[in-house]
Amino acid sequence: MTTLSRPGCLFCGIVSGDIPADVVLQDTQTVAFRDISPAAPTHVLVVPRDHHDDLAALSASDRDLTGALMAAATQVAALEGLTDGGYRVVLNTGVDGGQTVGHVHAHVLGGRSLTWPPG
Ligand code: 5GP
Ligand code: ZN
């Protein structure tokens, strides 16, 4: 199986194993690893193995993979013991959304009470 990879992309590097990360879950379509700068006691990033710039690009080209990303996020939450207490899944998209890494990723945040709305 081939993976769509973008040279120079940080998260493609983590998917390929070239860049080290604390991986908590992986399957044929996705990889989940701890955020290097956690914003909550649990802060895991879930990425598709294939490179897509953001949620719009991913959902436009691969609905199955979009669903797999969401399913993996809920699996991570369960693995991290967040199911009962609750958690948040966030996909920052574009400049106003605060996206800083251009490979679509879902943040899974939990382990404390999270405020709303975001700043
Ligand atoms: P964004 O701001 O694009 O929604 O989220 C990017 C996330 O990637 C940030 O929360 C940031 O802390 C995390 N991040 C940036 N560089 C690295 C890295 O090299 N390794 C890991 N594990 N996380 C990273
Ligand atoms: Zn990438």
JSON list of C-alpha atoms and ligand atoms in Angstrom, two decimals:
[
{"chain": "A", "resi": 1, "resn": "MET", "atom": "CA", "xyz": [0.00, 0.00, 0.00]},
{"chain": "A", "resi": 2, "resn": "THR", "atom": "CA", "xyz": [1.40, 3.41, -0.96]},
{"chain": "A", "resi": 3, "resn": "THR", "atom": "CA", "xyz": [1.13, 6.51, 1.19]},
{"chain": "A", "resi": 4, "resn": "LEU", "atom": "CA", "xyz": [0.67, 10.01, -0.23]},
{"chain": "A", "resi": 5, "resn": "SER", "atom": "CA", "xyz": [3.65, 11.86, 1.26]},
{"chain": "A", "resi": 6, "resn": "ARG", "atom": "CA", "xyz": [4.73, 15.51, 0.95]},
{"chain": "A", "resi": 7, "resn": "PRO", "atom": "CA", "xyz": [8.52, 16.13, 1.12]},
{"chain": "A", "resi": 8, "resn": "GLY", "atom": "CA", "xyz": [9.42, 18.43, 4.01]},
{"chain": "A", "resi": 9, "resn": "CYS", "atom": "CA", "xyz": [6.12, 17.89, 5.84]},
{"chain": "A", "resi": 10, "resn": "LEU", "atom": "CA", "xyz": [6.62, 17.43, 9.59]},
{"chain": "A", "resi": 11, "resn": "PHE", "atom": "CA", "xyz": [3.72, 15.03, 10.08]},
{"chain": "A", "resi": 12, "resn": "CYS", "atom": "CA", "xyz": [4.57, 12.99, 6.96]},
{"chain": "A", "resi": 13, "resn": "GLY", "atom": "CA", "xyz": [7.98, 12.62, 8.63]},
{"chain": "A", "resi": 14, "resn": "ILE", "atom": "CA", "xyz": [6.31, 11.31, 11.81]},
{"chain": "A", "resi": 15, "resn": "VAL", "atom": "CA", "xyz": [4.11, 8.93, 9.77]},
{"chain": "A", "resi": 16, "resn": "SER", "atom": "CA", "xyz": [7.15, 7.50, 7.99]},
{"chain": "A", "resi": 17, "resn": "GLY", "atom": "CA", "xyz": [9.11, 7.22, 11.25]},
{"chain": "A", "resi": 18, "resn": "ASP", "atom": "CA", "xyz": [11.84, 9.59, 10.05]},
{"chain": "A", "resi": 19, "resn": "ILE", "atom": "CA", "xyz": [10.88, 12.06, 12.80]},
{"chain": "A", "resi": 20, "resn": "PRO", "atom": "CA", "xyz": [10.45, 10.55, 16.28]},
{"chain": "A", "resi": 21, "resn": "ALA", "atom": "CA", "xyz": [7.13, 10.83, 18.11]},
{"chain": "A", "resi": 22, "resn": "ASP", "atom": "CA", "xyz": [5.38, 9.21, 21.07]},
{"chain": "A", "resi": 23, "resn": "VAL", "atom": "CA", "xyz": [2.89, 7.10, 19.10]},
{"chain": "A", "resi": 24, "resn": "VAL", "atom": "CA", "xyz": [-0.16, 5.92, 21.07]},
{"chain": "A", "resi": 25, "resn": "LEU", "atom": "CA", "xyz": [-2.20, 4.25, 18.29]},
{"chain": "A", "resi": 26, "resn": "GLN", "atom": "CA", "xyz": [-1.77, 3.44, 14.62]},
{"chain": "A", "resi": 27, "resn": "ASP", "atom": "CA", "xyz": [-3.63, 1.54, 11.94]},
{"chain": "A", "resi": 28, "resn": "THR", "atom": "CA", "xyz": [-3.47, 1.26, 8.18]},
{"chain": "A", "resi": 29, "resn": "GLN", "atom": "CA", "xyz": [-4.97, 4.73, 7.65]},
{"chain": "A", "resi": 30, "resn": "THR", "atom": "CA", "xyz": [-4.01, 6.85, 10.66]},
{"chain": "A", "resi": 31, "resn": "VAL", "atom": "CA", "xyz": [-1.29, 7.53, 13.25]},
{"chain": "A", "resi": 32, "resn": "ALA", "atom": "CA", "xyz": [-1.88, 9.11, 16.69]},
{"chain": "A", "resi": 33, "resn": "PHE", "atom": "CA", "xyz": [0.94, 10.61, 18.75]},
{"chain": "A", "resi": 34, "resn": "ARG", "atom": "CA", "xyz": [1.35, 12.93, 21.74]},
{"chain": "A", "resi": 35, "resn": "ASP", "atom": "CA", "xyz": [1.54, 16.66, 21.07]},
{"chain": "A", "resi": 36, "resn": "ILE", "atom": "CA", "xyz": [5.04, 18.00, 21.78]},
{"chain": "A", "resi": 37, "resn": "SER", "atom": "CA", "xyz": [3.52, 20.96, 23.66]},
{"chain": "A", "resi": 38, "resn": "PRO", "atom": "CA", "xyz": [0.46, 19.58, 25.48]},
{"chain": "A", "resi": 39, "resn": "ALA", "atom": "CA", "xyz": [-2.41, 21.97, 26.23]},
{"chain": "A", "resi": 40, "resn": "ALA", "atom": "CA", "xyz": [-4.17, 19.48, 28.54]},
{"chain": "A", "resi": 41, "resn": "PRO", "atom": "CA", "xyz": [-3.21, 16.37, 30.56]},
{"chain": "A", "resi": 42, "resn": "THR", "atom": "CA", "xyz": [-4.09, 14.33, 27.47]},
{"chain": "A", "resi": 43, "resn": "HIS", "atom": "CA", "xyz": [-3.23, 15.97, 24.18]},
{"chain": "A", "resi": 44, "resn": "VAL", "atom": "CA", "xyz": [-2.89, 13.59, 21.24]},
{"chain": "A", "resi": 45, "resn": "LEU", "atom": "CA", "xyz": [-2.75, 14.44, 17.54]},
{"chain": "A", "resi": 46, "resn": "VAL", "atom": "CA", "xyz": [-4.37, 12.08, 15.05]},
{"chain": "A", "resi": 47, "resn": "VAL", "atom": "CA", "xyz": [-3.28, 12.30, 11.40]},
{"chain": "A", "resi": 48, "resn": "PRO", "atom": "CA", "xyz": [-4.12, 10.39, 8.24]},
{"chain": "A", "resi": 49, "resn": "ARG", "atom": "CA", "xyz": [-1.08, 8.58, 6.84]},
{"chain": "A", "resi": 50, "resn": "ASP", "atom": "CA", "xyz": [-1.82, 10.26, 3.49]},
{"chain": "A", "resi": 51, "resn": "HIS", "atom": "CA", "xyz": [-0.89, 13.91, 3.22]},
{"chain": "A", "resi": 52, "resn": "HIS", "atom": "CA", "xyz": [-3.82, 16.32, 2.91]},
{"chain": "A", "resi": 53, "resn": "ASP", "atom": "CA", "xyz": [-3.30, 19.98, 3.74]},
{"chain": "A", "resi": 54, "resn": "ASP", "atom": "CA", "xyz": [-6.37, 20.49, 5.85]},
{"chain": "A", "resi": 55, "resn": "LEU", "atom": "CA", "xyz": [-9.89, 19.23, 6.61]},
{"chain": "A", "resi": 56, "resn": "ALA", "atom": "CA", "xyz": [-11.33, 20.79, 3.45]},
{"chain": "A", "resi": 57, "resn": "ALA", "atom": "CA", "xyz": [-8.78, 19.03, 1.23]},
{"chain": "A", "resi": 58, "resn": "LEU", "atom": "CA", "xyz": [-9.19, 15.73, 3.07]},
{"chain": "A", "resi": 59, "resn": "SER", "atom": "CA", "xyz": [-12.99, 15.66, 3.00]},
{"chain": "A", "resi": 60, "resn": "ALA", "atom": "CA", "xyz": [-13.06, 16.75, -0.65]},
{"chain": "A", "resi": 61, "resn": "SER", "atom": "CA", "xyz": [-10.83, 13.91, -1.77]},
{"chain": "A", "resi": 62, "resn": "ASP", "atom": "CA", "xyz": [-11.37, 11.02, 0.65]},
{"chain": "A", "resi": 63, "resn": "ARG", "atom": "CA", "xyz": [-14.59, 10.66, 2.68]},
{"chain": "A", "resi": 64, "resn": "ASP", "atom": "CA", "xyz": [-13.57, 7.22, 3.93]},
{"chain": "A", "resi": 65, "resn": "LEU", "atom": "CA", "xyz": [-10.32, 8.57, 5.35]},
{"chain": "A", "resi": 66, "resn": "THR", "atom": "CA", "xyz": [-12.19, 11.52, 6.90]},
{"chain": "A", "resi": 67, "resn": "GLY", "atom": "CA", "xyz": [-14.35, 9.04, 8.78]},
{"chain": "A", "resi": 68, "resn": "ALA", "atom": "CA", "xyz": [-11.33, 6.94, 9.75]},
{"chain": "A", "resi": 69, "resn": "LEU", "atom": "CA", "xyz": [-9.71, 10.04, 11.29]},
{"chain": "A", "resi": 70, "resn": "MET", "atom": "CA", "xyz": [-12.78, 10.67, 13.46]},
{"chain": "A", "resi": 71, "resn": "ALA", "atom": "CA", "xyz": [-13.03, 7.01, 14.44]},
{"chain": "A", "resi": 72, "resn": "ALA", "atom": "CA", "xyz": [-9.35, 6.97, 15.43]},
{"chain": "A", "resi": 73, "resn": "ALA", "atom": "CA", "xyz": [-9.87, 10.10, 17.55]},
{"chain": "A", "resi": 74, "resn": "THR", "atom": "CA", "xyz": [-12.61, 8.38, 19.55]},
{"chain": "A", "resi": 75, "resn": "GLN", "atom": "CA", "xyz": [-10.41, 5.29, 19.93]},
{"chain": "A", "resi": 76, "resn": "VAL", "atom": "CA", "xyz": [-7.61, 7.45, 21.31]},
{"chain": "A", "resi": 77, "resn": "ALA", "atom": "CA", "xyz": [-10.02, 9.05, 23.77]},
{"chain": "A", "resi": 78, "resn": "ALA", "atom": "CA", "xyz": [-11.09, 5.61, 24.98]},
{"chain": "A", "resi": 79, "resn": "LEU", "atom": "CA", "xyz": [-7.49, 4.39, 25.26]},
{"chain": "A", "resi": 80, "resn": "GLU", "atom": "CA", "xyz": [-6.61, 7.48, 27.29]},
{"chain": "A", "resi": 81, "resn": "GLY", "atom": "CA", "xyz": [-9.54, 6.89, 29.66]},
{"chain": "A", "resi": 82, "resn": "LEU", "atom": "CA", "xyz": [-11.47, 9.99, 28.57]},
{"chain": "A", "resi": 83, "resn": "THR", "atom": "CA", "xyz": [-14.76, 8.41, 27.51]},
{"chain": "A", "resi": 84, "resn": "ASP", "atom": "CA", "xyz": [-16.61, 8.83, 30.80]},
{"chain": "A", "resi": 85, "resn": "GLY", "atom": "CA", "xyz": [-15.31, 12.28, 31.74]},
{"chain": "A", "resi": 86, "resn": "GLY", "atom": "CA", "xyz": [-15.55, 13.71, 28.23]},
{"chain": "A", "resi": 87, "resn": "TYR", "atom": "CA", "xyz": [-13.06, 15.29, 25.89]},
{"chain": "A", "resi": 88, "resn": "ARG", "atom": "CA", "xyz": [-12.71, 17.60, 22.91]},
{"chain": "A", "resi": 89, "resn": "VAL", "atom": "CA", "xyz": [-11.73, 16.89, 19.30]},
{"chain": "A", "resi": 90, "resn": "VAL", "atom": "CA", "xyz": [-10.51, 19.94, 17.37]},
{"chain": "A", "resi": 91, "resn": "LEU", "atom": "CA", "xyz": [-9.38, 20.43, 13.77]},
{"chain": "A", "resi": 92, "resn": "ASN", "atom": "CA", "xyz": [-7.86, 23.88, 13.44]},
{"chain": "A", "resi": 93, "resn": "THR", "atom": "CA", "xyz": [-8.22, 24.84, 9.79]},
{"chain": "A", "resi": 94, "resn": "GLY", "atom": "CA", "xyz": [-6.48, 27.67, 7.97]},
{"chain": "A", "resi": 95, "resn": "VAL", "atom": "CA", "xyz": [-5.02, 30.89, 9.32]},
{"chain": "A", "resi": 96, "resn": "ASP", "atom": "CA", "xyz": [-8.04, 32.09, 11.31]},
{"chain": "A", "resi": 97, "resn": "GLY", "atom": "CA", "xyz": [-8.52, 28.57, 12.65]},
{"chain": "A", "resi": 98, "resn": "GLY", "atom": "CA", "xyz": [-5.01, 28.68, 14.11]},
{"chain": "A", "resi": 99, "resn": "GLN", "atom": "CA", "xyz": [-3.59, 25.85, 11.98]},
{"chain": "A", "resi": 100, "resn": "THR", "atom": "CA", "xyz": [0.21, 25.86, 12.13]},
{"chain": "A", "resi": 101, "resn": "VAL", "atom": "CA", "xyz": [1.09, 22.49, 10.57]},
{"chain": "A", "resi": 102, "resn": "GLY", "atom": "CA", "xyz": [-0.15, 21.94, 7.03]},
{"chain": "A", "resi": 103, "resn": "HIS", "atom": "CA", "xyz": [-0.99, 18.24, 7.29]},
{"chain": "A", "resi": 104, "resn": "VAL", "atom": "CA", "xyz": [-4.56, 17.75, 8.54]},
{"chain": "A", "resi": 105, "resn": "HIS", "atom": "CA", "xyz": [-4.68, 16.64, 12.18]},
{"chain": "A", "resi": 106, "resn": "ALA", "atom": "CA", "xyz": [-7.28, 16.21, 14.90]},
{"chain": "A", "resi": 107, "resn": "HIS", "atom": "CA", "xyz": [-6.37, 17.28, 18.43]},
{"chain": "A", "resi": 108, "resn": "VAL", "atom": "CA", "xyz": [-7.80, 15.01, 21.15]},
{"chain": "A", "resi": 109, "resn": "LEU", "atom": "CA", "xyz": [-7.81, 16.99, 24.40]},
{"chain": "A", "resi": 110, "resn": "GLY", "atom": "CA", "xyz": [-8.94, 15.89, 27.83]},
{"chain": "A", "resi": 111, "resn": "GLY", "atom": "CA", "xyz": [-8.09, 15.12, 31.42]},
{"chain": "A", "resi": 112, "resn": "ARG", "atom": "CA", "xyz": [-9.31, 18.46, 32.75]},
{"chain": "A", "resi": 113, "resn": "SER", "atom": "CA", "xyz": [-12.38, 20.66, 32.38]},
{"chain": "A", "resi": 114, "resn": "LEU", "atom": "CA", "xyz": [-12.03, 22.61, 29.11]},
{"chain": "A", "resi": 115, "resn": "THR", "atom": "CA", "xyz": [-13.44, 26.10, 28.72]},
{"chain": "A", "resi": 116, "resn": "TRP", "atom": "CA", "xyz": [-15.67, 27.31, 25.88]},
{"chain": "A", "resi": 117, "resn": "PRO", "atom": "CA", "xyz": [-15.62, 29.35, 23.71]},
{"chain": "A", "resi": 118, "resn": "PRO", "atom": "CA", "xyz": [-11.93, 29.24, 22.71]},
{"chain": "A", "resi": 119, "resn": "GLY", "atom": "CA", "xyz": [-10.07, 32.55, 22.67]},
{"chain": "B", "resi": 1, "resn": "5GP", "atom": "P1", "xyz": [-2.18, 23.29, 14.89]},
{"chain": "B", "resi": 1, "resn": "5GP", "atom": "O1", "xyz": [-1.71, 24.57, 15.51]},
{"chain": "B", "resi": 1, "resn": "5GP", "atom": "O2", "xyz": [-1.71, 23.19, 13.45]},
{"chain": "B", "resi": 1, "resn": "5GP", "atom": "O3", "xyz": [-3.64, 23.01, 15.04]},
{"chain": "B", "resi": 1, "resn": "5GP", "atom": "O4", "xyz": [-1.48, 22.12, 15.71]},
{"chain": "B", "resi": 1, "resn": "5GP", "atom": "C1", "xyz": [-0.16, 21.73, 15.50]},
{"chain": "B", "resi": 1, "resn": "5GP", "atom": "C2", "xyz": [0.28, 21.02, 16.75]},
{"chain": "B", "resi": 1, "resn": "5GP", "atom": "O5", "xyz": [1.47, 20.31, 16.45]},
{"chain": "B", "resi": 1, "resn": "5GP", "atom": "C3", "xyz": [0.59, 21.95, 17.92]},
{"chain": "B", "resi": 1, "resn": "5GP", "atom": "O6", "xyz": [-0.26, 21.65, 19.02]},
{"chain": "B", "resi": 1, "resn": "5GP", "atom": "C4", "xyz": [2.06, 21.68, 18.21]},
{"chain": "B", "resi": 1, "resn": "5GP", "atom": "O7", "xyz": [2.36, 21.69, 19.60]},
{"chain": "B", "resi": 1, "resn": "5GP", "atom": "C5", "xyz": [2.27, 20.31, 17.60]},
{"chain": "B", "resi": 1, "resn": "5GP", "atom": "N1", "xyz": [3.64, 20.07, 17.13]},
{"chain": "B", "resi": 1, "resn": "5GP", "atom": "C6", "xyz": [4.43, 20.94, 16.46]},
{"chain": "B", "resi": 1, "resn": "5GP", "atom": "N2", "xyz": [5.61, 20.35, 16.18]},
{"chain": "B", "resi": 1, "resn": "5GP", "atom": "C7", "xyz": [5.55, 19.08, 16.69]},
{"chain": "B", "resi": 1, "resn": "5GP", "atom": "C8", "xyz": [6.47, 17.99, 16.70]},
{"chain": "B", "resi": 1, "resn": "5GP", "atom": "O8", "xyz": [7.59, 18.05, 16.18]},
{"chain": "B", "resi": 1, "resn": "5GP", "atom": "N3", "xyz": [6.07, 16.85, 17.33]},
{"chain": "B", "resi": 1, "resn": "5GP", "atom": "C9", "xyz": [4.83, 16.75, 17.92]},
{"chain": "B", "resi": 1, "resn": "5GP", "atom": "N4", "xyz": [4.55, 15.57, 18.50]},
{"chain": "B", "resi": 1, "resn": "5GP", "atom": "N5", "xyz": [3.94, 17.75, 17.92]},
{"chain": "B", "resi": 1, "resn": "5GP", "atom": "C10", "xyz": [4.29, 18.91, 17.30]},
{"chain": "B", "resi": 2, "resn": "ZN", "atom": "ZN", "xyz": [2.18, 15.62, 5.39]}
]
